[in-house]
Amino acid sequence: MLASEITGNITTLCYGLGAIGPGIGLGILIGKTIEGVSRQPEIAGKLQALMFLGVAFIELFGLLGFVLVFIK
Amino acid sequence: MQFPTIAEFLPKAFLFDGTPFAFNRIQLVRFVMIAFVTVFFCTVASKSLKRAKAGNVVPTKPQLVVEMLFDFVRNFTFDSLGEKTGKKWLPLVTTIFCSVFFLNLSGIVPGLNIAGTSGMGIPFLFAVWVFTSYWREGISSHGGGIKGFFIFMKDELFPSGLPIFVYPVYAVVEFLQVILIRPASLAIRLFSNMMAGHMLLGICFAATQGFLIGAPGISRLMMPAGVITLAGSFIFILFELLVAALQAYIYSFLTVSYLETSMAHEPEND
């Protein structure tokens, strides 16, 4: 199959690429939170709330890509 | 076998078609869930009042559930806003939390099968409410009126303690945040999360049907894959339950934190 014969919507591919960034971000964020909790278990609740706040911001970038897939 | 498409979220209106009151499946689901929430909370409240009047203060099981829900919201609201301002905005946060949670939950209720928040309407409505609320809070806590508005804008756009050359960029970005990015991101986050969840479930169910029962173009040797997608659909229903609760929490928690950032801070707190 020739590359020129491939048809379809390029946005699905772009969504895959766009998911890389938030993936790395979530990994760093959650890993650091676990690190923090294991150092200071007494502030686990506070760290968790902060983590969810950060997750919400990072997740948005992935979801924006998801929405853009449907816009043609 | 039919995979879900974007048309799932734009169903045909079956009542009042063509008028501004066009009524479709998602709206019906919303009405059902809101009716359920209203009736549930009202019965629990009236029952507990009756019991309290009779001198019986031991809570019933539904009352315990509702109180736990309210207590959870109250705790994180008071933690960041403080007692006084927290009390002022508690109705807003509680309403948003409960309605978003139950509307999300309708995505995994058999028979309803679509989240009430998977259309743009409800997330947008709540985002507008949050938007007006943090503007009101910002203006009134900085003194109110036109003067309060200017002090609020100065506090948001030009906070003291930044290097002078950062201000032009910071002010523009912060202005966009306050006017557009905050409410838009709230609405888009909730809406696309519920949409993605619905698509995921739909794909799992459709693939299970295709693999196990058979569809044109799918060989019978693919049957073991159907077992995996069947297990996947169970797991994703549980996952959707988690997402429903998490998104309701994030929506209301971000509401609280937006209110908190627009609040006037005492100098000694900083």
Coordinates of N, CA, C and O in Angstrom, one line a residue, chain B residues 99-267:
Chain B
S99 N -25.6 17.9 41.7 CA -26.2 17.7 40.4 C -25.2 17.1 39.4 O -25.6 16.3 38.6
V100 N -24.0 17.6 39.4 CA -23.0 17.0 38.4 C -22.8 15.5 38.7 O -22.8 14.7 37.8
F101 N -22.7 15.2 40.0 CA -22.5 13.8 40.3 C -23.6 12.9 39.8 O -23.4 11.9 39.2
F102 N -24.9 13.3 40.1 CA -26.0 12.4 39.7 C -26.2 12.4 38.2 O -26.6 11.4 37.6
L103 N -26.0 13.6 37.6 CA -26.1 13.6 36.1 C -25.0 12.8 35.5 O -25.2 12.1 34.4
N104 N -23.8 12.7 36.1 CA -22.8 11.9 35.5 C -23.1 10.4 35.7 O -22.9 9.6 34.8
L105 N -23.8 10.1 36.8 CA -24.1 8.8 37.2 C -25.1 8.1 36.2 O -25.1 6.9 36.0
S106 N -25.9 9.0 35.6 CA -26.9 8.4 34.7 C -26.3 7.7 33.5 O -26.9 7.0 32.8
G107 N -25.0 8.0 33.3 CA -24.3 7.3 32.2 C -24.2 5.8 32.4 O -24.0 5.0 31.4
I108 N -24.2 5.3 33.6 CA -24.1 3.9 33.8 C -25.4 3.3 34.5 O -25.4 2.1 34.9
V109 N -26.5 4.1 34.5 CA -27.7 3.5 35.0 C -28.4 2.8 33.8 O -28.6 3.4 32.7
P110 N -28.7 1.5 34.0 CA -29.3 0.8 32.9 C -30.7 1.4 32.5 O -31.4 1.8 33.3
G111 N -30.9 1.6 31.2 CA -32.1 2.2 30.7 C -31.9 3.6 30.4 O -32.5 4.1 29.4
L112 N -31.1 4.4 31.1 CA -30.8 5.8 30.8 C -29.6 5.8 29.8 O -29.7 6.3 28.7
N113 N -28.5 5.2 30.3 CA -27.3 4.9 29.5 C -26.7 6.1 28.8 O -25.8 5.9 27.9
I114 N -27.0 7.3 29.2 CA -26.2 8.4 28.7 C -26.1 9.4 29.8 O -27.0 9.6 30.5
A115 N -24.9 10.0 30.0 CA -24.7 10.9 31.1 C -25.4 12.2 30.7 O -25.3 12.7 29.6
G116 N -26.2 12.8 31.7 CA -26.8 14.1 31.4 C -25.9 15.2 31.1 O -26.2 16.2 30.5
T117 N -24.6 15.0 31.6 CA -23.6 16.1 31.4 C -22.8 15.8 30.1 O -21.9 16.6 29.8
S118 N -23.2 14.8 29.3 CA -22.4 14.6 28.0 C -22.9 15.4 26.9 O -22.5 15.2 25.7
G119 N -23.8 16.4 27.2 CA -24.1 17.4 26.2 C -23.4 18.7 26.7 O -23.1 18.7 27.9
M120 N -23.2 19.7 25.9 CA -22.5 20.9 26.4 C -23.4 21.7 27.3 O -22.9 22.5 28.1
G121 N -24.7 21.5 27.3 CA -25.6 22.4 28.0 C -25.4 22.6 29.4 O -25.1 23.7 29.9
I122 N -25.4 21.4 30.2 CA -25.4 21.5 31.6 C -24.0 22.0 32.1 O -23.9 22.9 32.9
P123 N -22.9 21.4 31.6 CA -21.6 21.9 32.0 C -21.4 23.4 31.7 O -20.9 24.2 32.5
F124 N -22.0 23.9 30.6 CA -21.9 25.3 30.2 C -22.7 26.2 31.2 O -22.2 27.2 31.7
L125 N -23.9 25.7 31.5 CA -24.7 26.4 32.5 C -24.0 26.6 33.8 O -24.0 27.7 34.4
F126 N -23.5 25.5 34.3 CA -22.8 25.6 35.6 C -21.5 26.5 35.5 O -21.2 27.2 36.5
A127 N -20.9 26.4 34.4 CA -19.7 27.2 34.2 C -20.0 28.7 34.2 O -19.3 29.5 34.8
V128 N -21.2 29.1 33.6 CA -21.6 30.5 33.6 C -21.9 30.9 35.1 O -21.6 32.0 35.5
W129 N -22.6 30.0 35.8 CA -22.9 30.3 37.2 C -21.6 30.5 38.0 O -21.5 31.5 38.8
V130 N -20.6 29.6 37.8 CA -19.3 29.8 38.5 C -18.6 31.1 38.1 O -18.1 31.8 39.0
F131 N -18.7 31.4 36.8 CA -18.1 32.6 36.3 C -18.7 33.9 37.0 O -17.9 34.7 37.5
T132 N -20.0 34.0 37.0 CA -20.6 35.1 37.7 C -20.3 35.1 39.1 O -20.1 36.2 39.7
S133 N -20.2 33.9 39.7 CA -20.0 33.9 41.2 C -18.6 34.4 41.5 O -18.5 35.2 42.5
Y134 N -17.6 34.0 40.8 CA -16.3 34.4 41.3 C -16.0 35.9 40.9 O -15.3 36.6 41.6
W135 N -16.7 36.4 39.9 CA -16.6 37.8 39.6 C -17.3 38.6 40.8 O -16.8 39.6 41.2
R136 N -18.5 38.1 41.2 CA -19.2 38.8 42.3 C -18.4 38.8 43.5 O -18.3 39.8 44.2
E137 N -17.8 37.6 43.8 CA -17.0 37.5 45.0 C -15.8 38.4 45.0 O -15.5 39.1 45.9
G138 N -15.1 38.4 43.8 CA -13.9 39.3 43.6 C -14.3 40.7 43.8 O -13.6 41.5 44.6
I139 N -15.4 41.2 43.2 CA -15.7 42.6 43.3 C -16.2 43.0 44.7 O -15.7 44.0 45.3
S140 N -17.1 42.2 45.3 CA -17.6 42.5 46.6 C -16.6 42.4 47.7 O -16.6 43.2 48.6
S141 N -15.7 41.5 47.6 CA -14.7 41.3 48.7 C -13.6 42.4 48.6 O -12.8 42.6 49.5
H142 N -13.5 43.0 47.4 CA -12.5 44.1 47.3 C -13.1 45.5 47.5 O -12.6 46.5 47.1
G143 N -14.3 45.5 48.0 CA -14.9 46.8 48.4 C -16.2 47.1 47.7 O -16.9 48.0 48.1
G144 N -16.5 46.4 46.6 CA -17.8 46.5 46.0 C -17.8 47.7 45.0 O -16.9 48.6 45.1
G145 N -18.7 47.7 44.1 CA -18.9 48.8 43.1 C -17.8 48.9 42.1 O -17.0 48.0 41.9
I146 N -17.7 50.1 41.5 CA -16.7 50.3 40.5 C -15.3 50.2 41.1 O -14.3 49.6 40.5
K147 N -15.2 50.8 42.3 CA -13.9 50.8 43.0 C -13.4 49.4 43.2 O -12.2 49.0 43.0
G148 N -14.3 48.6 43.7 CA -14.0 47.2 44.0 C -13.6 46.4 42.8 O -12.6 45.6 42.8
F149 N -14.2 46.7 41.6 CA -13.9 46.1 40.4 C -12.5 46.4 40.0 O -11.7 45.5 39.6
F150 N -12.1 47.7 40.1 CA -10.7 48.1 39.7 C -9.7 47.5 40.7 O -8.6 47.1 40.2
I151 N -10.0 47.5 41.9 CA -9.0 46.9 42.9 C -8.9 45.4 42.6 O -7.8 44.8 42.6
F152 N -10.0 44.8 42.3 CA -10.0 43.3 42.0 C -9.1 43.0 40.8 O -8.3 42.2 40.7
M153 N -9.3 43.9 39.7 CA -8.6 43.7 38.5 C -7.1 43.9 38.7 O -6.2 43.2 38.2
K154 N -6.8 44.9 39.6 CA -5.4 45.2 39.9 C -4.7 44.0 40.6 O -3.6 43.6 40.3
D155 N -5.5 43.5 41.6 CA -5.0 42.4 42.3 C -4.7 41.1 41.5 O -3.8 40.4 41.6
E156 N -5.7 40.9 40.5 CA -5.6 39.8 39.6 C -4.5 39.9 38.6 O -3.7 39.0 38.4
L157 N -4.5 41.1 37.9 CA -3.6 41.3 36.8 C -2.2 41.8 37.1 O -1.2 41.4 36.5
F158 N -2.1 42.6 38.2 CA -0.8 43.2 38.5 C -0.5 43.0 40.0 O -0.5 43.9 40.8
P159 N -0.3 41.7 40.4 CA 0.0 41.5 41.8 C 1.4 42.0 42.1 O 2.3 42.0 41.2
S160 N 1.6 42.5 43.3 CA 2.9 43.1 43.6 C 4.0 42.0 43.8 O 3.6 40.8 44.1
G161 N 5.2 42.3 43.5 CA 6.3 41.4 43.8 C 6.8 40.7 42.6 O 7.6 39.7 42.7
L162 N 6.3 41.1 41.4 CA 6.8 40.4 40.1 C 7.9 41.4 39.5 O 7.7 42.6 39.6
P163 N 8.8 40.8 38.8 CA 9.7 41.7 38.0 C 9.0 42.5 37.0 O 8.0 42.0 36.4
I164 N 9.4 43.8 36.7 CA 8.5 44.7 36.0 C 8.3 44.3 34.6 O 7.2 44.5 34.0
F165 N 9.3 43.6 33.9 CA 9.1 43.2 32.5 C 8.2 42.0 32.4 O 7.8 41.6 31.2
V166 N 7.8 41.3 33.4 CA 6.9 40.2 33.4 C 5.4 40.6 33.3 O 4.6 40.0 32.7
Y167 N 5.1 41.8 33.8 CA 3.8 42.3 33.9 C 3.0 42.3 32.6 O 1.8 41.8 32.6
P168 N 3.5 42.8 31.5 CA 2.6 42.8 30.3 C 2.1 41.4 29.9 O 1.0 41.2 29.6
V169 N 3.1 40.4 29.9 CA 2.7 39.0 29.6 C 1.7 38.5 30.6 O 0.7 37.9 30.3
Y170 N 2.1 38.7 31.9 CA 1.3 38.1 33.0 C -0.1 38.7 32.9 O -1.1 37.9 33.1
A171 N -0.3 40.0 32.7 CA -1.6 40.6 32.8 C -2.5 40.1 31.6 O -3.6 39.8 31.9
V172 N -1.9 39.9 30.4 CA -2.7 39.4 29.3 C -3.2 38.0 29.6 O -4.4 37.6 29.5
V173 N -2.2 37.1 30.0 CA -2.6 35.7 30.3 C -3.6 35.6 31.4 O -4.6 34.9 31.3
E174 N -3.4 36.4 32.4 CA -4.3 36.4 33.6 C -5.7 36.9 33.2 O -6.7 36.3 33.7
F175 N -5.7 37.9 32.4 CA -7.0 38.4 31.9 C -7.8 37.4 31.1 O -9.0 37.2 31.4
L176 N -7.0 36.7 30.2 CA -7.7 35.6 29.5 C -8.2 34.5 30.4 O -9.3 34.0 30.2
Q177 N -7.4 34.2 31.4 CA -7.8 33.2 32.4 C -9.1 33.5 33.0 O -10.0 32.7 33.1
V178 N -9.2 34.8 33.5 CA -10.4 35.2 34.3 C -11.6 35.3 33.4 O -12.7 34.9 33.8
I179 N -11.4 35.7 32.2 CA -12.6 36.0 31.3 C -13.0 34.8 30.5 O -14.2 34.6 30.3
L180 N -12.0 33.9 30.1 CA -12.4 32.8 29.2 C -11.9 31.5 29.7 O -12.7 30.5 29.7
I181 N -10.7 31.3 30.0 CA -10.1 30.0 30.1 C -10.7 29.2 31.3 O -11.0 28.1 31.2
R182 N -10.9 29.9 32.4 CA -11.4 29.2 33.6 C -12.8 28.6 33.4 O -13.0 27.4 33.5
P183 N -13.8 29.4 33.0 CA -15.1 28.8 32.7 C -15.1 27.8 31.6 O -15.7 26.7 31.7
A184 N -14.4 28.1 30.5 CA -14.4 27.2 29.3 C -13.8 25.9 29.7 O -14.3 24.9 29.3
S185 N -12.7 26.0 30.4 CA -12.0 24.7 30.7 C -12.8 23.8 31.7 O -12.9 22.6 31.5
L186 N -13.6 24.5 32.6 CA -14.5 23.7 33.5 C -15.5 23.0 32.6 O -15.7 21.8 32.8
A187 N -16.1 23.7 31.7 CA -17.2 23.1 30.9 C -16.7 22.0 30.0 O -17.2 20.9 30.0
I188 N -15.5 22.3 29.3 CA -15.0 21.3 28.3 C -14.5 20.1 29.0 O -14.7 19.0 28.6
R189 N -13.9 20.2 30.2 CA -13.4 19.1 30.9 C -14.5 18.1 31.3 O -14.4 16.9 31.0
L190 N -15.5 18.6 31.9 CA -16.6 17.7 32.3 C -17.3 17.1 31.1 O -17.5 15.8 31.0
F191 N -17.6 17.9 30.1 CA -18.3 17.4 28.9 C -17.5 16.3 28.2 O -18.0 15.3 27.9
S192 N -16.2 16.6 27.9 CA -15.5 15.6 27.1 C -15.2 14.4 27.9 O -15.0 13.3 27.4
N193 N -15.0 14.5 29.2 CA -14.8 13.3 30.1 C -16.0 12.4 29.9 O -15.9 11.2 29.8
M194 N -17.2 12.9 30.1 CA -18.4 12.1 30.0 C -18.6 11.5 28.6 O -19.0 10.4 28.4
M195 N -18.3 12.3 27.6 CA -18.4 11.9 26.2 C -17.4 10.7 26.0 O -17.8 9.7 25.4
A196 N -16.2 10.9 26.4 CA -15.2 9.8 26.2 C -15.6 8.5 26.9 O -15.5 7.4 26.4
G197 N -16.2 8.7 28.1 CA -16.6 7.5 28.9 C -17.7 6.8 28.1 O -17.7 5.5 28.0
H198 N -18.7 7.5 27.6 CA -19.8 6.9 26.9 C -19.3 6.2 25.6 O -19.7 5.1 25.3
M199 N -18.4 6.8 24.9 CA -17.8 6.2 23.7 C -17.1 4.9 24.0 O -17.2 3.9 23.4
L200 N -16.3 4.9 25.1 CA -15.5 3.8 25.6 C -16.5 2.6 25.9 O -16.3 1.5 25.4
L201 N -17.5 2.9 26.6 CA -18.5 1.8 27.0 C -19.2 1.3 25.7 O -19.3 0.1 25.5
G202 N -19.5 2.2 24.8 CA -20.2 1.8 23.6 C -19.3 0.9 22.7 O -19.8 -0.1 22.2
I203 N -18.1 1.3 22.6 CA -17.1 0.5 21.8 C -17.0 -0.9 22.4 O -17.0 -1.9 21.7
C204 N -16.9 -1.0 23.8 CA -16.7 -2.3 24.4 C -18.0 -3.2 24.1 O -17.8 -4.3 23.8
F205 N -19.1 -2.6 24.3 CA -20.4 -3.4 24.1 C -20.5 -3.8 22.6 O -20.8 -5.0 22.3
A206 N -20.2 -2.9 21.7 CA -20.3 -3.2 20.3 C -19.3 -4.3 19.9 O -19.7 -5.2 19.2
A207 N -18.1 -4.2 20.4 CA -17.1 -5.2 20.0 C -17.4 -6.5 20.6 O -17.3 -7.6 20.0
T208 N -18.0 -6.6 21.8 CA -18.4 -7.8 22.4 C -19.4 -8.5 21.6 O -19.4 -9.7 21.3
Q209 N -20.4 -7.7 21.2 CA -21.5 -8.3 20.4 C -20.9 -8.8 19.0 O -21.3 -9.9 18.6
G210 N -20.0 -8.0 18.4 CA -19.5 -8.4 17.2 C -18.6 -9.7 17.3 O -18.7 -10.6 16.4
F211 N -17.8 -9.8 18.3 CA -16.9 -11.0 18.5 C -17.7 -12.2 18.9 O -17.5 -13.3 18.4
L212 N -18.6 -12.1 19.9 CA -19.3 -13.3 20.5 C -20.4 -13.8 19.6 O -20.6 -15.0 19.4
I213 N -21.3 -12.8 19.2 CA -22.5 -13.2 18.5 C -22.2 -13.3 17.0 O -22.8 -14.1 16.2
G214 N -21.3 -12.5 16.5 CA -20.9 -12.5 15.1 C -21.4 -11.4 14.3 O -22.5 -10.9 14.6
A215 N -20.6 -10.9 13.4 CA -21.1 -9.9 12.5 C -20.4 -10.1 11.2 O -19.4 -10.8 11.2
P216 N -20.9 -9.6 10.1 CA -20.3 -9.8 8.8 C -18.9 -9.3 8.8 O -18.6 -8.2 9.3
G217 N -17.9 -10.1 8.3 CA -16.5 -9.7 8.2 C -15.7 -10.0 9.4 O -14.5 -9.8 9.5
I218 N -16.3 -10.6 10.5 CA -15.5 -11.0 11.6 C -15.5 -12.5 11.7 O -16.6 -13.2 11.8
S219 N -14.3 -13.1 11.7 CA -14.2 -14.6 11.8 C -14.6 -15.1 13.1 O -14.4 -14.5 14.2
R220 N -15.0 -16.4 13.2 CA -15.4 -17.0 14.4 C -14.2 -17.3 15.3 O -14.4 -17.5 16.5
L221 N -13.0 -17.2 14.7 CA -11.8 -17.5 15.5 C -11.5 -16.3 16.5 O -10.7 -16.5 17.4
M222 N -12.3 -15.2 16.3 CA -12.0 -14.0 17.1 C -12.8 -14.1 18.4 O -12.8 -13.2 19.2
M223 N -13.5 -15.2 18.7 CA -14.4 -15.3 19.8 C -13.6 -15.0 21.2 O -14.2 -14.3 22.0
P224 N -12.4 -15.5 21.4 CA -11.7 -15.2 22.6 C -11.6 -13.7 22.9 O -11.6 -13.3 24.0
A225 N -11.4 -13.0 21.8 CA -11.3 -11.5 22.0 C -12.5 -10.9 22.6 O -12.5 -10.0 23.3
G226 N -13.7 -11.6 22.3 CA -14.9 -11.1 22.8 C -15.0 -11.2 24.3 O -15.6 -10.4 25.0
V227 N -14.3 -12.3 24.8 CA -14.3 -12.5 26.3 C -13.6 -11.3 26.9 O -14.0 -10.8 28.0
I228 N -12.5 -10.9 26.3 CA -11.7 -9.8 26.8 C -12.5 -8.5 26.8 O -12.6 -7.8 27.8
T229 N -13.2 -8.2 25.7 CA -14.0 -7.0 25.6 C -15.2 -7.0 26.6 O -15.6 -6.0 27.1
L230 N -15.7 -8.2 26.8 CA -16.8 -8.4 27.8 C -16.3 -8.0 29.2 O -17.0 -7.2 29.9
A231 N -15.2 -8.6 29.6 CA -14.6 -8.2 30.9 C -14.3 -6.7 30.9 O -14.5 -6.1 31.9
G232 N -13.8 -6.2 29.7 CA -13.5 -4.8 29.7 C -14.7 -3.9 29.9 O -14.6 -2.9 30.6
S233 N -15.9 -4.3 29.4 CA -17.0 -3.5 29.6 C -17.4 -3.5 31.1 O -17.9 -2.4 31.6
F234 N -17.3 -4.6 31.8 CA -17.5 -4.5 33.2 C -16.6 -3.6 34.0 O -17.0 -2.8 34.8
I235 N -15.3 -3.7 33.6 CA -14.3 -2.9 34.2 C -14.5 -1.4 34.0 O -14.4 -0.6 34.9
F236 N -14.9 -1.1 32.7 CA -15.1 0.3 32.4 C -16.4 0.9 33.0 O -16.4 2.1 33.2
I237 N -17.4 0.0 33.3 CA -18.5 0.5 34.1 C -18.1 1.0 35.4 O -18.4 2.1 35.9
L238 N -17.2 0.2 36.1 CA -16.7 0.6 37.4 C -15.8 1.8 37.3 O -15.9 2.7 38.1
F239 N -15.1 1.9 36.2 CA -14.2 3.1 35.9 C -15.1 4.3 35.8 O -14.7 5.4 36.2
E240 N -16.2 4.2 35.1 CA -17.1 5.3 34.9 C -17.7 5.8 36.2 O -17.9 7.0 36.4
L241 N -17.9 4.8 37.1 CA -18.4 5.2 38.4 C -17.4 6.1 39.1 O -17.7 7.1 39.7
L242 N -16.1 5.7 39.0 CA -15.0 6.5 39.6 C -14.9 7.8 38.9 O -14.8 8.9 39.6
V243 N -15.0 7.9 37.6 CA -14.9 9.1 36.8 C -16.1 10.1 37.2 O -15.9 11.3 37.4
A244 N -17.3 9.5 37.4 CA -18.4 10.3 37.7 C -18.2 11.0 39.1 O -18.4 12.3 39.2
A245 N -17.7 10.3 40.0 CA -17.4 10.9 41.3 C -16.3 11.9 41.3 O -16.3 13.0 41.8
L246 N -15.2 11.5 40.5 CA -14.0 12.3 40.5 C -14.3 13.6 39.7 O -13.9 14.7 40.1
Q247 N -15.1 13.6 38.6 CA -15.4 14.8 37.9 C -16.2 15.7 38.7 O -16.1 17.0 38.6
A248 N -17.2 15.2 39.4 CA -18.0 16.0 40.3 C -17.2 16.7 41.3 O -17.3 17.9 41.6
Y249 N -16.2 16.0 41.9 CA -15.3 16.5 42.9 C -14.4 17.6 42.3 O -14.3 18.7 42.9
I250 N -13.9 17.3 41.1 CA -13.0 18.3 40.5 C -13.7 19.5 40.1 O -13.2 20.6 40.3
Y251 N -14.9 19.4 39.6 CA -15.7 20.6 39.2 C -15.9 21.4 40.4 O -15.7 22.7 40.3
S252 N -16.4 20.9 41.5 CA -16.7 21.7 42.6 C -15.5 22.2 43.3 O -15.5 23.3 43.8
F253 N -14.4 21.4 43.3 CA -13.2 21.8 43.9 C -12.5 23.0 43.2 O -12.0 23.9 43.8
L254 N -12.6 22.9 41.9 CA -12.1 24.0 41.1 C -12.9 25.3 41.3 O -12.4 26.4 41.3
T255 N -14.2 25.1 41.4 CA -15.1 26.2 41.7 C -14.6 26.9 43.0 O -14.5 28.2 43.0
V256 N -14.4 26.1 44.0 CA -13.9 26.7 45.3 C -12.6 27.4 45.1 O -12.4 28.5 45.6
S257 N -11.7 26.8 44.3 CA -10.4 27.4 44.2 C -10.4 28.7 43.4 O -9.6 29.6 43.6
Y258 N -11.3 28.7 42.4 CA -11.5 30.0 41.7 C -12.0 31.1 42.6 O -11.6 32.2 42.5
L259 N -13.0 30.7 43.4 CA -13.6 31.7 44.3 C -12.5 32.1 45.3 O -12.4 33.3 45.6
E260 N -11.6 31.2 45.7 CA -10.6 31.5 46.6 C -9.5 32.5 46.0 O -9.1 33.4 46.7
T261 N -9.2 32.3 44.7 CA -8.2 33.2 44.1 C -8.8 34.6 43.9 O -8.0 35.5 43.9
S262 N -10.1 34.7 43.7 CA -10.6 36.0 43.5 C -11.0 36.7 44.8 O -11.3 37.9 44.8
M263 N -10.9 36.0 45.9 CA -11.1 36.6 47.2 C -10.0 37.7 47.5 O -8.9 37.5 47.2
A264 N -10.4 38.7 48.3 CA -9.4 39.7 48.8 C -8.6 39.0 49.9 O -9.3 38.5 50.8
H265 N -7.3 39.0 49.8 CA -6.6 38.4 50.9 C -6.1 39.4 51.9 O -5.7 40.5 51.5
E266 N -6.1 39.0 53.2 CA -5.6 39.9 54.2 C -4.0 39.9 54.0 O -3.4 38.9 53.7
P267 N -3.4 41.1 54.2 CA -2.0 41.2 54.0 C -1.2 40.3 54.9 O -0.2 39.8 54.5

